[in-house]
Amino acid sequence: MSLNQIIFLSVSIFIAAYLINVFYITVLYHRGLTHNALTLSRSLKKWTAATGIWVTGIDPKAWSCMHRMHHMYSDTENDPHSPMQLGVLGVAHGQLKSYEKVLVRLIKKDPEVCRLVGDIDFEVNILNRKKLWALPYLLHILIAVVLSMSFGHVMVGAAYYFGIMSHPVQGWMVNSLAHKFGYRNFEISDHSRNNALVALLVFGEGYQNNHHAYPQRARFSHRPFEFDLGYVLCVIGSWMGLLKIKKQKNLPGGAPEALTPFAY
Ligand SMILES: [Zn+2]
Ligand SMILES: [Zn+2]
């Protein structure tokens, strides 16, 4: 293959792998499991519980738990990943440490965190319970090596690996940039912002101010010029019968029911 063909193939593979990752996180983990803005079909929920960690490297239950903490304590000292507390760059490391802490507390059945995800009716994935969390990362390295050898260029495998394992970068952009830089449609108590660039790159997730104002809405865009590609994926999923989009509620983020829809 020529270098141009290799570059085209690498870009295509990166986009496809990135799409798969962002679909899992924004549609299945975030809007589905965490906020219940979508009702996932029984089979899709089982699929998410079984494959989520293998595809993204991130445990769906632990991610949901940490994210619910983020909404409860947004931009305060108890927020797991606020740029107001950790600094813009500090969020990259802080979100990883917070995720690990939440995961360990869930595995040890700490009642305080278990209560936050009492409605998610599956366990922390067995890979995490058995300390085998590295296996998905090794699997993706193996796939990347096979791709590189098959096409004779390391760029192809690297594109796959960085696309499918892109969540830390996506998470940093959303958690840090979209809580620091951008405009606000709603004057709420935290520092969430609507960041159009992050929204474009992370499929609507950059509209953090809209999302924190109305956390139970599946659609994160609010004004006519805002575009939420993640919501488009939700609509396609609903056409395919994989999920149902719940009727959008108008509970503002500050309303007790919207802040603690999951405190069972
Ligand atoms: Zn946020
Ligand atoms: Zn959220």
Tab-separated table of N, CA and C in Angstrom, residues 96-252:
chain	number	residue	atom	x	y	z
A	96	LEU	N	-8.704	10.130	36.760
A	96	LEU	CA	-8.267	8.731	36.831
A	96	LEU	C	-8.196	8.266	38.289
A	97	LYS	N	-7.620	9.112	39.157
A	97	LYS	CA	-7.521	8.750	40.572
A	97	LYS	C	-8.919	8.595	41.187
A	98	SER	N	-9.819	9.511	40.845
A	98	SER	CA	-11.186	9.438	41.385
A	98	SER	C	-11.884	8.166	40.924
A	99	TYR	N	-11.700	7.828	39.653
A	99	TYR	CA	-12.312	6.604	39.113
A	99	TYR	C	-11.810	5.385	39.887
A	100	GLU	N	-10.507	5.331	40.109
A	100	GLU	CA	-9.931	4.189	40.847
A	100	GLU	C	-10.502	4.109	42.263
A	101	LYS	N	-10.609	5.278	42.921
A	101	LYS	CA	-11.138	5.296	44.291
A	101	LYS	C	-12.575	4.793	44.329
A	102	VAL	N	-13.391	5.274	43.400
A	102	VAL	CA	-14.797	4.856	43.355
A	102	VAL	C	-14.892	3.358	43.098
A	103	LEU	N	-14.067	2.885	42.182
A	103	LEU	CA	-14.070	1.462	41.838
A	103	LEU	C	-13.749	0.608	43.074
A	104	VAL	N	-12.720	0.994	43.792
A	104	VAL	CA	-12.322	0.231	44.993
A	104	VAL	C	-13.443	0.270	46.035
A	105	ARG	N	-14.063	1.431	46.221
A	105	ARG	CA	-15.139	1.542	47.219
A	105	ARG	C	-16.338	0.674	46.810
A	106	LEU	N	-16.620	0.608	45.514
A	106	LEU	CA	-17.740	-0.238	45.062
A	106	LEU	C	-17.418	-1.714	45.277
A	107	ILE	N	-16.191	-2.091	44.984
A	107	ILE	CA	-15.795	-3.495	45.153
A	107	ILE	C	-15.857	-3.885	46.636
A	108	LYS	N	-15.481	-2.924	47.517
A	108	LYS	CA	-15.533	-3.197	48.964
A	108	LYS	C	-16.926	-3.007	49.544
A	109	LYS	N	-17.887	-2.727	48.666
A	109	LYS	CA	-19.300	-2.574	49.063
A	109	LYS	C	-19.493	-1.446	50.085
A	110	ASP	N	-18.782	-0.355	49.916
A	110	ASP	CA	-18.980	0.823	50.753
A	110	ASP	C	-20.423	1.311	50.566
A	111	PRO	N	-21.229	1.294	51.644
A	111	PRO	CA	-22.658	1.601	51.474
A	111	PRO	C	-22.926	2.993	50.899
A	112	GLU	N	-22.035	3.932	51.194
A	112	GLU	CA	-22.261	5.303	50.713
A	112	GLU	C	-22.247	5.375	49.185
A	113	VAL	N	-21.302	4.703	48.561
A	113	VAL	CA	-21.249	4.746	47.094
A	113	VAL	C	-22.203	3.727	46.470
A	114	CYS	N	-22.393	2.584	47.138
A	114	CYS	CA	-23.318	1.577	46.597
A	114	CYS	C	-24.732	2.157	46.480
A	115	ARG	N	-25.102	2.996	47.455
A	115	ARG	CA	-26.428	3.594	47.445
A	115	ARG	C	-26.633	4.477	46.202
A	116	LEU	N	-25.548	5.100	45.759
A	116	LEU	CA	-25.651	5.998	44.599
A	116	LEU	C	-25.980	5.262	43.312
A	117	VAL	N	-25.633	3.979	43.254
A	117	VAL	CA	-25.884	3.202	42.031
A	117	VAL	C	-26.759	1.987	42.339
A	118	GLY	N	-27.616	2.132	43.362
A	118	GLY	CA	-28.480	1.027	43.779
A	118	GLY	C	-29.450	0.585	42.694
A	119	ASP	N	-29.746	1.474	41.741
A	119	ASP	CA	-30.690	1.143	40.670
A	119	ASP	C	-30.017	0.415	39.507
A	120	ILE	N	-28.694	0.408	39.482
A	120	ILE	CA	-27.989	-0.281	38.375
A	120	ILE	C	-27.818	-1.736	38.781
A	121	ASP	N	-28.614	-2.588	38.147
A	121	ASP	CA	-28.781	-3.949	38.664
A	121	ASP	C	-27.759	-4.941	38.127
A	122	PHE	N	-26.504	-4.529	38.063
A	122	PHE	CA	-25.431	-5.487	37.787
A	122	PHE	C	-24.206	-5.056	38.581
A	123	GLU	N	-23.325	-6.003	38.777
A	123	GLU	CA	-22.141	-5.776	39.625
A	123	GLU	C	-21.058	-5.025	38.861
A	124	VAL	N	-20.095	-4.532	39.613
A	124	VAL	CA	-18.833	-4.115	39.003
A	124	VAL	C	-18.313	-5.314	38.206
A	125	ASN	N	-17.785	-5.062	37.022
A	125	ASN	CA	-17.394	-6.171	36.146
A	125	ASN	C	-16.388	-7.101	36.821
A	126	ILE	N	-16.517	-8.381	36.488
A	126	ILE	CA	-15.661	-9.394	37.124
A	126	ILE	C	-14.177	-9.130	36.881
A	127	LEU	N	-13.849	-8.506	35.758
A	127	LEU	CA	-12.428	-8.196	35.496
A	127	LEU	C	-11.874	-7.293	36.588
A	128	ASN	N	-12.689	-6.367	37.051
A	128	ASN	CA	-12.236	-5.481	38.123
A	128	ASN	C	-12.269	-6.178	39.475
A	129	ARG	N	-13.285	-7.003	39.677
A	129	ARG	CA	-13.374	-7.705	40.964
A	129	ARG	C	-12.210	-8.677	41.136
A	130	LYS	N	-11.700	-9.216	40.021
A	130	LYS	CA	-10.589	-10.186	40.067
A	130	LYS	C	-9.243	-9.535	39.762
A	131	LYS	N	-9.213	-8.203	39.781
A	131	LYS	CA	-7.966	-7.450	39.509
A	131	LYS	C	-7.388	-7.756	38.119
A	132	LEU	N	-8.276	-7.984	37.168
A	132	LEU	CA	-7.825	-8.273	35.795
A	132	LEU	C	-8.150	-7.112	34.852
A	133	TRP	N	-8.169	-5.892	35.420
A	133	TRP	CA	-8.594	-4.733	34.638
A	133	TRP	C	-7.701	-4.467	33.431
A	134	ALA	N	-6.464	-4.974	33.453
A	134	ALA	CA	-5.536	-4.687	32.347
A	134	ALA	C	-5.853	-5.497	31.089
A	135	LEU	N	-6.649	-6.571	31.226
A	135	LEU	CA	-6.881	-7.445	30.072
A	135	LEU	C	-7.451	-6.711	28.845
A	136	PRO	N	-8.470	-5.826	29.016
A	136	PRO	CA	-8.974	-5.129	27.825
A	136	PRO	C	-7.888	-4.290	27.140
A	137	TYR	N	-7.022	-3.675	27.942
A	137	TYR	CA	-5.946	-2.866	27.361
A	137	TYR	C	-4.984	-3.749	26.566
A	138	LEU	N	-4.689	-4.921	27.114
A	138	LEU	CA	-3.802	-5.856	26.417
A	138	LEU	C	-4.457	-6.370	25.139
A	139	LEU	N	-5.778	-6.631	25.216
A	139	LEU	CA	-6.499	-7.095	24.024
A	139	LEU	C	-6.393	-6.056	22.907
A	140	HIS	N	-6.599	-4.776	23.262
A	140	HIS	CA	-6.552	-3.742	22.222
A	140	HIS	C	-5.130	-3.541	21.691
A	141	ILE	N	-4.134	-3.743	22.562
A	141	ILE	CA	-2.747	-3.680	22.066
A	141	ILE	C	-2.522	-4.812	21.066
A	142	LEU	N	-3.033	-5.998	21.401
A	142	LEU	CA	-2.879	-7.153	20.511
A	142	LEU	C	-3.544	-6.884	19.162
A	143	ILE	N	-4.762	-6.346	19.197
A	143	ILE	CA	-5.461	-6.032	17.942
A	143	ILE	C	-4.654	-5.001	17.141
A	144	ALA	N	-4.097	-4.008	17.860
A	144	ALA	CA	-3.307	-2.970	17.185
A	144	ALA	C	-2.066	-3.577	16.526
A	145	VAL	N	-1.422	-4.509	17.222
A	145	VAL	CA	-0.227	-5.157	16.655
A	145	VAL	C	-0.597	-5.962	15.415
A	146	VAL	N	-1.720	-6.696	15.502
A	146	VAL	CA	-2.158	-7.501	14.352
A	146	VAL	C	-2.465	-6.593	13.155
A	147	LEU	N	-3.150	-5.467	13.426
A	147	LEU	CA	-3.456	-4.528	12.333
A	147	LEU	C	-2.176	-3.962	11.718
A	148	SER	N	-1.224	-3.589	12.572
A	148	SER	CA	0.032	-3.021	12.070
A	148	SER	C	0.781	-4.028	11.210
A	149	MET	N	0.803	-5.292	11.668
A	149	MET	CA	1.519	-6.323	10.904
A	149	MET	C	0.786	-6.643	9.603
A	150	SER	N	-0.542	-6.655	9.666
A	150	SER	CA	-1.325	-6.994	8.468
A	150	SER	C	-1.135	-5.957	7.371
A	151	PHE	N	-1.067	-4.663	7.761
A	151	PHE	CA	-0.972	-3.609	6.748
A	151	PHE	C	0.449	-3.068	6.612
A	152	GLY	N	1.377	-3.625	7.374
A	152	GLY	CA	2.788	-3.274	7.199
A	152	GLY	C	3.160	-1.885	7.676
A	153	HIS	N	2.353	-1.300	8.549
A	153	HIS	CA	2.709	0.036	9.043
A	153	HIS	C	2.150	0.237	10.443
A	154	VAL	N	2.995	0.739	11.345
A	154	VAL	CA	2.598	0.909	12.744
A	154	VAL	C	1.486	1.950	12.908
A	155	MET	N	1.365	2.856	11.930
A	155	MET	CA	0.362	3.920	12.028
A	155	MET	C	-1.063	3.350	12.105
A	156	VAL	N	-1.300	2.236	11.418
A	156	VAL	CA	-2.648	1.650	11.373
A	156	VAL	C	-3.050	1.156	12.761
A	157	GLY	N	-2.140	0.438	13.410
A	157	GLY	CA	-2.431	-0.070	14.753
A	157	GLY	C	-2.545	1.045	15.775
A	158	ALA	N	-1.674	2.054	15.648
A	158	ALA	CA	-1.714	3.187	16.591
A	158	ALA	C	-3.042	3.923	16.459
A	159	ALA	N	-3.516	4.083	15.221
A	159	ALA	CA	-4.800	4.776	14.992
A	159	ALA	C	-5.930	4.014	15.683
A	160	TYR	N	-5.901	2.691	15.561
A	160	TYR	CA	-6.931	1.883	16.218
A	160	TYR	C	-6.864	2.065	17.735
A	161	TYR	N	-5.645	1.933	18.285
A	161	TYR	CA	-5.501	1.946	19.747
A	161	TYR	C	-5.915	3.299	20.337
A	162	PHE	N	-5.437	4.376	19.732
A	162	PHE	CA	-5.756	5.688	20.306
A	162	PHE	C	-7.221	6.079	20.057
A	163	GLY	N	-7.844	5.490	19.047
A	163	GLY	CA	-9.274	5.734	18.827
A	163	GLY	C	-10.130	5.013	19.849
A	164	ILE	N	-9.864	3.732	20.042
A	164	ILE	CA	-10.715	2.927	20.929
A	164	ILE	C	-10.430	3.250	22.397
A	165	MET	N	-9.226	3.704	22.710
A	165	MET	CA	-8.856	4.043	24.092
A	165	MET	C	-8.860	5.559	24.314
A	166	SER	N	-9.732	6.250	23.601
A	166	SER	CA	-9.700	7.723	23.621
A	166	SER	C	-10.447	8.321	24.804
A	167	HIS	N	-11.067	7.500	25.633
A	167	HIS	CA	-11.913	8.076	26.669
A	167	HIS	C	-11.206	9.041	27.636
A	168	PRO	N	-9.979	8.763	28.081
A	168	PRO	CA	-9.345	9.731	28.997
A	168	PRO	C	-9.237	11.135	28.395
A	169	VAL	N	-8.980	11.204	27.096
A	169	VAL	CA	-8.866	12.520	26.449
A	169	VAL	C	-10.248	13.161	26.307
A	170	GLN	N	-11.216	12.355	25.882
A	170	GLN	CA	-12.598	12.881	25.801
A	170	GLN	C	-13.038	13.377	27.179
A	171	GLY	N	-12.787	12.542	28.190
A	171	GLY	CA	-13.199	12.882	29.554
A	171	GLY	C	-12.540	14.163	30.029
A	172	TRP	N	-11.240	14.307	29.720
A	172	TRP	CA	-10.534	15.521	30.136
A	172	TRP	C	-11.143	16.755	29.458
A	173	MET	N	-11.425	16.636	28.171
A	173	MET	CA	-12.001	17.792	27.457
A	173	MET	C	-13.337	18.203	28.081
A	174	VAL	N	-14.180	17.221	28.351
A	174	VAL	CA	-15.515	17.514	28.890
A	174	VAL	C	-15.407	18.021	30.332
A	175	ASN	N	-14.702	17.253	31.153
A	175	ASN	CA	-14.663	17.570	32.585
A	175	ASN	C	-13.887	18.847	32.890
A	176	SER	N	-12.900	19.113	32.068
A	176	SER	CA	-12.056	20.271	32.340
A	176	SER	C	-12.473	21.481	31.501
A	177	LEU	N	-12.348	21.367	30.180
A	177	LEU	CA	-12.602	22.531	29.312
A	177	LEU	C	-14.056	22.992	29.397
A	178	ALA	N	-14.992	22.048	29.458
A	178	ALA	CA	-16.411	22.439	29.468
A	178	ALA	C	-16.917	22.784	30.876
A	179	HIS	N	-15.983	22.866	31.826
A	179	HIS	CA	-16.322	23.456	33.132
A	179	HIS	C	-15.497	24.714	33.376
A	180	LYS	N	-14.811	25.154	32.323
A	180	LYS	CA	-13.923	26.305	32.502
A	180	LYS	C	-14.120	27.354	31.395
A	181	PHE	N	-14.208	26.882	30.147
A	181	PHE	CA	-14.252	27.813	29.016
A	181	PHE	C	-15.535	27.616	28.213
A	182	GLY	N	-16.234	28.720	27.950
A	182	GLY	CA	-17.433	28.633	27.121
A	182	GLY	C	-18.507	29.562	27.656
A	183	TYR	N	-19.675	29.485	27.033
A	183	TYR	CA	-20.780	30.370	27.424
A	183	TYR	C	-21.799	29.594	28.258
A	184	ARG	N	-22.698	30.344	28.871
A	184	ARG	CA	-23.721	29.725	29.705
A	184	ARG	C	-25.113	30.116	29.212
A	185	ASN	N	-25.995	29.151	29.125
A	185	ASN	CA	-27.406	29.442	28.858
A	185	ASN	C	-28.186	29.542	30.169
A	186	PHE	N	-27.652	28.919	31.215
A	186	PHE	CA	-28.366	28.852	32.490
A	186	PHE	C	-27.439	29.282	33.620
A	187	GLU	N	-27.902	30.188	34.452
A	187	GLU	CA	-27.099	30.607	35.608
A	187	GLU	C	-27.382	29.652	36.767
A	188	ILE	N	-26.595	28.613	36.834
A	188	ILE	CA	-26.757	27.616	37.897
A	188	ILE	C	-25.555	27.709	38.832
A	189	SER	N	-25.584	26.912	39.895
A	189	SER	CA	-24.611	27.154	40.977
A	189	SER	C	-23.189	26.687	40.645
A	190	ASP	N	-23.020	25.799	39.667
A	190	ASP	CA	-21.652	25.346	39.367
A	190	ASP	C	-21.030	26.200	38.257
A	191	HIS	N	-19.856	25.772	37.777
A	191	HIS	CA	-19.140	26.562	36.763
A	191	HIS	C	-19.261	25.948	35.371
A	192	SER	N	-20.233	25.069	35.171
A	192	SER	CA	-20.351	24.386	33.881
A	192	SER	C	-20.523	25.391	32.750
A	193	ARG	N	-19.952	25.042	31.605
A	193	ARG	CA	-19.985	25.900	30.420
A	193	ARG	C	-20.467	25.105	29.221
A	194	ASN	N	-20.897	25.804	28.192
A	194	ASN	CA	-21.154	25.174	26.894
A	194	ASN	C	-19.965	25.499	26.010
A	195	ASN	N	-19.238	24.462	25.637
A	195	ASN	CA	-18.038	24.635	24.825
A	195	ASN	C	-18.292	23.964	23.480
A	196	ALA	N	-18.448	24.791	22.436
A	196	ALA	CA	-18.883	24.272	21.130
A	196	ALA	C	-17.869	23.305	20.534
A	197	LEU	N	-16.577	23.584	20.726
A	197	LEU	CA	-15.559	22.697	20.143
A	197	LEU	C	-15.603	21.323	20.819
A	198	VAL	N	-15.688	21.323	22.146
A	198	VAL	CA	-15.759	20.045	22.869
A	198	VAL	C	-17.057	19.317	22.515
A	199	ALA	N	-18.139	20.082	22.357
A	199	ALA	CA	-19.420	19.460	21.986
A	199	ALA	C	-19.315	18.778	20.625
A	200	LEU	N	-18.578	19.408	19.718
A	200	LEU	CA	-18.411	18.822	18.384
A	200	LEU	C	-17.564	17.556	18.452
A	201	LEU	N	-16.469	17.626	19.210
A	201	LEU	CA	-15.523	16.503	19.266
A	201	LEU	C	-16.053	15.346	20.110
A	202	VAL	N	-16.871	15.649	21.117
A	202	VAL	CA	-17.324	14.588	22.033
A	202	VAL	C	-18.853	14.474	21.995
A	203	PHE	N	-19.407	14.686	20.821
A	203	PHE	CA	-20.803	14.345	20.536
A	203	PHE	C	-21.801	14.933	21.537
A	204	GLY	N	-21.760	16.244	21.690
A	204	GLY	CA	-22.744	16.932	22.533
A	204	GLY	C	-22.342	17.065	23.984
A	205	GLU	N	-21.342	16.296	24.409
A	205	GLU	CA	-20.962	16.316	25.827
A	205	GLU	C	-20.393	17.672	26.264
A	206	GLY	N	-19.959	18.465	25.307
A	206	GLY	CA	-19.414	19.781	25.649
A	206	GLY	C	-20.466	20.775	26.114
A	207	TYR	N	-21.743	20.448	25.952
A	207	TYR	CA	-22.803	21.349	26.439
A	207	TYR	C	-23.072	21.067	27.914
A	208	GLN	N	-22.024	21.218	28.717
A	208	GLN	CA	-22.133	20.874	30.137
A	208	GLN	C	-23.094	21.789	30.884
A	209	ASN	N	-23.142	23.058	30.504
A	209	ASN	CA	-24.050	23.962	31.223
A	209	ASN	C	-25.509	23.547	30.981
A	210	ASN	N	-25.843	23.244	29.728
A	210	ASN	CA	-27.209	22.767	29.443
A	210	ASN	C	-27.485	21.468	30.204
A	211	HIS	N	-26.485	20.580	30.188
A	211	HIS	CA	-26.666	19.270	30.807
A	211	HIS	C	-26.804	19.369	32.330
A	212	HIS	N	-26.005	20.232	32.939
A	212	HIS	CA	-26.126	20.376	34.402
A	212	HIS	C	-27.423	21.082	34.786
A	213	ALA	N	-27.929	21.934	33.898
A	213	ALA	CA	-29.197	22.608	34.194
A	213	ALA	C	-30.358	21.619	34.125
A	214	TYR	N	-30.282	20.682	33.150
A	214	TYR	CA	-31.361	19.692	32.966
A	214	TYR	C	-30.749	18.301	32.798
A	215	PRO	N	-30.247	17.725	33.889
A	215	PRO	CA	-29.490	16.473	33.766
A	215	PRO	C	-30.301	15.271	33.296
A	216	GLN	N	-31.611	15.340	33.380
A	216	GLN	CA	-32.402	14.176	32.970
A	216	GLN	C	-32.853	14.235	31.516
A	217	ARG	N	-32.431	15.253	30.809
A	217	ARG	CA	-32.766	15.331	29.384
A	217	ARG	C	-31.752	14.534	28.561
A	218	ALA	N	-32.260	13.748	27.603
A	218	ALA	CA	-31.354	12.993	26.727
A	218	ALA	C	-30.642	13.916	25.743
A	219	ARG	N	-31.287	15.022	25.386
A	219	ARG	CA	-30.688	15.948	24.405
A	219	ARG	C	-29.958	17.049	25.154
A	220	PHE	N	-28.671	17.219	24.845
A	220	PHE	CA	-27.846	18.196	25.561
A	220	PHE	C	-27.856	19.561	24.897
A	221	SER	N	-28.279	19.639	23.641
A	221	SER	CA	-28.342	20.952	22.989
A	221	SER	C	-29.600	21.662	23.462
A	222	HIS	N	-29.568	22.995	23.371
A	222	HIS	CA	-30.715	23.768	23.856
A	222	HIS	C	-31.106	24.849	22.857
A	223	ARG	N	-30.135	25.604	22.383
A	223	ARG	CA	-30.432	26.686	21.451
A	223	ARG	C	-30.332	26.179	20.016
A	224	PRO	N	-30.993	26.869	19.056
A	224	PRO	CA	-31.079	26.348	17.680
A	224	PRO	C	-29.723	26.066	17.030
A	225	PHE	N	-28.694	26.844	17.372
A	225	PHE	CA	-27.391	26.651	16.718
A	225	PHE	C	-26.555	25.563	17.379
A	226	GLU	N	-27.031	24.999	18.470
A	226	GLU	CA	-26.263	23.946	19.142
A	226	GLU	C	-26.608	22.584	18.532
A	227	PHE	N	-25.586	21.779	18.320
A	227	PHE	CA	-25.797	20.484	17.668
A	227	PHE	C	-25.229	19.367	18.533
A	228	ASP	N	-26.079	18.398	18.833
A	228	ASP	CA	-25.713	17.292	19.714
A	228	ASP	C	-25.749	15.987	18.926
A	229	LEU	N	-24.576	15.597	18.427
A	229	LEU	CA	-24.512	14.373	17.618
A	229	LEU	C	-24.823	13.128	18.458
A	230	GLY	N	-24.511	13.180	19.742
A	230	GLY	CA	-24.832	12.050	20.618
A	230	GLY	C	-26.331	11.793	20.660
A	231	TYR	N	-27.110	12.878	20.626
A	231	TYR	CA	-28.569	12.707	20.638
A	231	TYR	C	-29.047	12.070	19.331
A	232	VAL	N	-28.366	12.411	18.229
A	232	VAL	CA	-28.706	11.785	16.944
A	232	VAL	C	-28.500	10.267	17.055
A	233	LEU	N	-27.410	9.873	17.715
A	233	LEU	CA	-27.173	8.435	17.914
A	233	LEU	C	-28.291	7.817	18.755
A	234	CYS	N	-28.767	8.572	19.750
A	234	CYS	CA	-29.881	8.071	20.580
A	234	CYS	C	-31.131	7.862	19.714
A	235	VAL	N	-31.409	8.819	18.833
A	235	VAL	CA	-32.597	8.718	17.973
A	235	VAL	C	-32.468	7.503	17.055
A	236	ILE	N	-31.279	7.315	16.486
A	236	ILE	CA	-31.066	6.147	15.613
A	236	ILE	C	-31.265	4.859	16.424
A	237	GLY	N	-30.729	4.849	17.652
A	237	GLY	CA	-30.902	3.682	18.530
A	237	GLY	C	-32.361	3.400	18.824
A	238	SER	N	-33.147	4.484	18.973
A	238	SER	CA	-34.582	4.285	19.261
A	238	SER	C	-35.306	3.761	18.016
A	239	TRP	N	-34.896	4.230	16.821
A	239	TRP	CA	-35.495	3.703	15.583
A	239	TRP	C	-35.206	2.212	15.446
A	240	MET	N	-34.015	1.805	15.925
A	240	MET	CA	-33.629	0.395	15.802
A	240	MET	C	-34.250	-0.462	16.900
A	241	GLY	N	-34.982	0.166	17.806
A	241	GLY	CA	-35.641	-0.586	18.885
A	241	GLY	C	-34.706	-0.973	20.013
A	242	LEU	N	-33.499	-0.360	20.053
A	242	LEU	CA	-32.519	-0.714	21.088
A	242	LEU	C	-32.770	0.031	22.389
A	243	LEU	N	-33.415	1.177	22.287
A	243	LEU	CA	-33.633	2.011	23.479
A	243	LEU	C	-34.844	2.902	23.257
A	244	LYS	N	-35.316	3.467	24.359
A	244	LYS	CA	-36.404	4.442	24.271
A	244	LYS	C	-35.902	5.753	24.876
A	245	ILE	N	-36.214	6.857	24.205
A	245	ILE	CA	-35.846	8.163	24.754
A	245	ILE	C	-36.981	8.590	25.666
A	246	LYS	N	-36.637	8.830	26.937
A	246	LYS	CA	-37.694	9.207	27.882
A	246	LYS	C	-38.200	10.595	27.560
A	247	LYS	N	-39.467	10.801	27.862
A	247	LYS	CA	-40.044	12.124	27.662
A	247	LYS	C	-39.199	13.132	28.440
A	248	GLN	N	-38.776	14.177	27.762
A	248	GLN	CA	-37.847	15.095	28.413
A	248	GLN	C	-38.513	15.840	29.556
A	249	LYS	N	-37.842	15.808	30.679
A	249	LYS	CA	-38.397	16.472	31.854
A	249	LYS	C	-37.875	17.902	31.932
A	250	ASN	N	-38.579	18.720	32.619
A	250	ASN	CA	-38.152	20.091	32.786
A	250	ASN	C	-37.699	20.396	34.197
A	251	LEU	N	-37.219	19.342	34.868
A	251	LEU	CA	-36.713	19.571	36.217
A	251	LEU	C	-35.358	20.252	36.114
A	252	PRO	N	-35.224	21.453	36.617
A	252	PRO	CA	-33.900	22.074	36.563
A	252	PRO	C	-32.910	21.334	37.438
